[in-house]
């Protein structure tokens, strides 16, 4: 009797969402840093920095930024180690903690929250572009739609597309952030004016630290694993995670704070 050919294996998706990332597809420290830092370079960090400036002095802002990000780094290191060693997504990792049924609830929570994040980012970028170029309400709506479509398209094509976007966007964002900070410093006049700033509605250091941690605790504990599972080594994963938080996030917080202080000043 003639043997039937064995059924073909199900073709694996290019993002390895249901299995570990193979060694051949692992990424370097630079690629990981580009993706993670690009994730952090968002409006939410600038907004968090601005909210800190409403209730803290500049010296206090630096303190809470450091303490808050060090706390985030502790979580980021733990997540990066697990993700890089297993190569699994957050959804698959939660099965070890919550079981198959529980992981579905945990995995569903993340995209629901990220839809809100995605909406805020798209609306904020669209509003910013419309404000800069003086577009009306219709132009602002178009800018928001284009912003949402651009982010969605790159996300649809996966990590490789996001990495390419990061190589373009991150230098531009760094340049704009530094330029905005320099212009804000020019508006205040001197460094002494920045250091002498006192908020109109003071808050506690603990509240400031909570703001810093709260802005990125979800993404650090969940989304980070989906990036660092591509790491070639545990060291590169840890280094990339720390670079994004201690470098990128603190930069965004400080720039947002200085711009807010300058406007209030």
GROMACS .gro file of N, CA, C and O in nm, residues 43 120-148 150-151 176:
model
  132
   43UNK      N    1   0.519   6.094   2.331
   43UNK     CA    2   0.459   6.211   2.391
   43UNK      C    3   0.437   6.193   2.541
   43UNK      O    4   0.449   6.287   2.619
  120UNK      N    5  -0.378   5.806   2.199
  120UNK     CA    6  -0.323   5.930   2.254
  120UNK      C    7  -0.202   5.977   2.175
  120UNK      O    8  -0.187   6.096   2.145
  121UNK      N    9  -0.113   5.883   2.140
  121UNK     CA   10   0.005   5.918   2.063
  121UNK      C   11  -0.031   5.976   1.927
  121UNK      O   12   0.021   6.080   1.885
  122UNK      N   13  -0.123   5.910   1.859
  122UNK     CA   14  -0.164   5.956   1.726
  122UNK      C   15  -0.228   6.094   1.733
  122UNK      O   16  -0.197   6.182   1.652
  123UNK      N   17  -0.315   6.114   1.830
  123UNK     CA   18  -0.382   6.243   1.845
  123UNK      C   19  -0.283   6.352   1.883
  123UNK      O   20  -0.290   6.465   1.831
  124UNK      N   21  -0.189   6.320   1.971
  124UNK     CA   22  -0.091   6.420   2.016
  124UNK      C   23   0.003   6.462   1.904
  124UNK      O   24   0.031   6.580   1.885
  125UNK      N   25   0.052   6.363   1.827
  125UNK     CA   26   0.140   6.395   1.716
  125UNK      C   27   0.066   6.476   1.610
  125UNK      O   28   0.120   6.574   1.555
  126UNK      N   29  -0.057   6.436   1.579
  126UNK     CA   30  -0.135   6.510   1.482
  126UNK      C   31  -0.161   6.653   1.525
  126UNK      O   32  -0.151   6.747   1.445
  127UNK      N   33  -0.194   6.671   1.653
  127UNK     CA   34  -0.219   6.805   1.706
  127UNK      C   35  -0.092   6.890   1.701
  127UNK      O   36  -0.097   7.010   1.668
  128UNK      N   37   0.023   6.827   1.733
  128UNK     CA   38   0.150   6.899   1.733
  128UNK      C   39   0.185   6.949   1.592
  128UNK      O   40   0.220   7.066   1.573
  129UNK      N   41   0.172   6.861   1.493
  129UNK     CA   42   0.203   6.898   1.355
  129UNK      C   43   0.109   7.008   1.306
  129UNK      O   44   0.151   7.106   1.243
  130UNK      N   45  -0.019   6.994   1.339
  130UNK     CA   46  -0.118   7.093   1.297
  130UNK      C   47  -0.090   7.228   1.362
  130UNK      O   48  -0.107   7.334   1.298
  131UNK      N   49  -0.046   7.227   1.486
  131UNK     CA   50  -0.015   7.352   1.557
  131UNK      C   51   0.107   7.421   1.497
  131UNK      O   52   0.110   7.544   1.481
  132UNK      N   53   0.207   7.342   1.462
  132UNK     CA   54   0.330   7.398   1.406
  132UNK      C   55   0.305   7.465   1.271
  132UNK      O   56   0.354   7.574   1.243
  133UNK      N   57   0.225   7.400   1.188
  133UNK     CA   58   0.202   7.450   1.053
  133UNK      C   59   0.073   7.533   1.041
  133UNK      O   60   0.039   7.579   0.932
  134UNK      N   61   0.004   7.553   1.150
  134UNK     CA   62  -0.115   7.637   1.149
  134UNK      C   63  -0.233   7.579   1.075
  134UNK      O   64  -0.314   7.654   1.018
  135UNK      N   65  -0.248   7.447   1.077
  135UNK     CA   66  -0.362   7.385   1.011
  135UNK      C   67  -0.489   7.407   1.093
  135UNK      O   68  -0.484   7.422   1.215
  136UNK      N   69  -0.602   7.404   1.027
  136UNK     CA   70  -0.730   7.416   1.096
  136UNK      C   71  -0.775   7.284   1.153
  136UNK      O   72  -0.698   7.187   1.161
  137UNK      N   73  -0.903   7.276   1.191
  137UNK     CA   74  -0.957   7.154   1.252
  137UNK      C   75  -0.952   7.036   1.155
  137UNK      O   76  -0.919   6.924   1.194
  138UNK      N   77  -0.987   7.062   1.029
  138UNK     CA   78  -0.984   6.955   0.930
  138UNK      C   79  -0.842   6.906   0.907
  138UNK      O   80  -0.815   6.785   0.902
  139UNK      N   81  -0.748   6.999   0.895
  139UNK     CA   82  -0.608   6.963   0.877
  139UNK      C   83  -0.553   6.886   0.996
  139UNK      O   84  -0.475   6.791   0.979
  140UNK      N   85  -0.597   6.925   1.116
  140UNK     CA   86  -0.553   6.854   1.235
  140UNK      C   87  -0.604   6.710   1.236
  140UNK      O   88  -0.530   6.617   1.269
  141UNK      N   89  -0.730   6.692   1.196
  141UNK     CA   90  -0.787   6.557   1.190
  141UNK      C   91  -0.712   6.471   1.088
  141UNK      O   92  -0.685   6.353   1.113
  142UNK      N   93  -0.677   6.530   0.974
  142UNK     CA   94  -0.602   6.457   0.871
  142UNK      C   95  -0.465   6.417   0.924
  142UNK      O   96  -0.418   6.304   0.901
  143UNK      N   97  -0.399   6.508   0.996
  143UNK     CA   98  -0.268   6.478   1.053
  143UNK      C   99  -0.276   6.364   1.154
  143UNK      O  100  -0.187   6.279   1.162
  144UNK      N  101  -0.383   6.362   1.232
  144UNK     CA  102  -0.401   6.254   1.329
  144UNK      C  103  -0.419   6.120   1.259
  144UNK      O  104  -0.362   6.018   1.300
  145UNK      N  105  -0.497   6.120   1.151
  145UNK     CA  106  -0.520   5.996   1.076
  145UNK      C  107  -0.391   5.946   1.013
  145UNK      O  108  -0.359   5.826   1.017
  146UNK      N  109  -0.314   6.038   0.953
  146UNK     CA  110  -0.186   6.001   0.891
  146UNK      C  111  -0.090   5.947   0.995
  146UNK      O  112  -0.019   5.848   0.973
  147UNK      N  113  -0.087   6.011   1.112
  147UNK     CA  114   0.001   5.965   1.221
  147UNK      C  115  -0.036   5.824   1.264
  147UNK      O  116   0.051   5.738   1.282
  148UNK      N  117  -0.166   5.799   1.281
  148UNK     CA  118  -0.212   5.667   1.322
  148UNK      C  119  -0.179   5.562   1.216
  148UNK      O  120  -0.134   5.452   1.247
  150UNK      N  121   0.059   5.574   0.985
  150UNK     CA  122   0.204   5.553   0.975
  150UNK      C  123   0.253   5.457   1.083
  150UNK      O  124   0.328   5.362   1.054
  151UNK      N  125   0.211   5.480   1.208
  151UNK     CA  126   0.254   5.392   1.316
  151UNK      C  127   0.198   5.251   1.298
  151UNK      O  128   0.266   5.151   1.324
  176UNK      N  129   1.521   6.742   1.786
  176UNK     CA  130   1.410   6.831   1.818
  176UNK      C  131   1.400   6.855   1.969
  176UNK      O  132   1.372   6.967   2.013
   0.00000   0.00000   0.00000
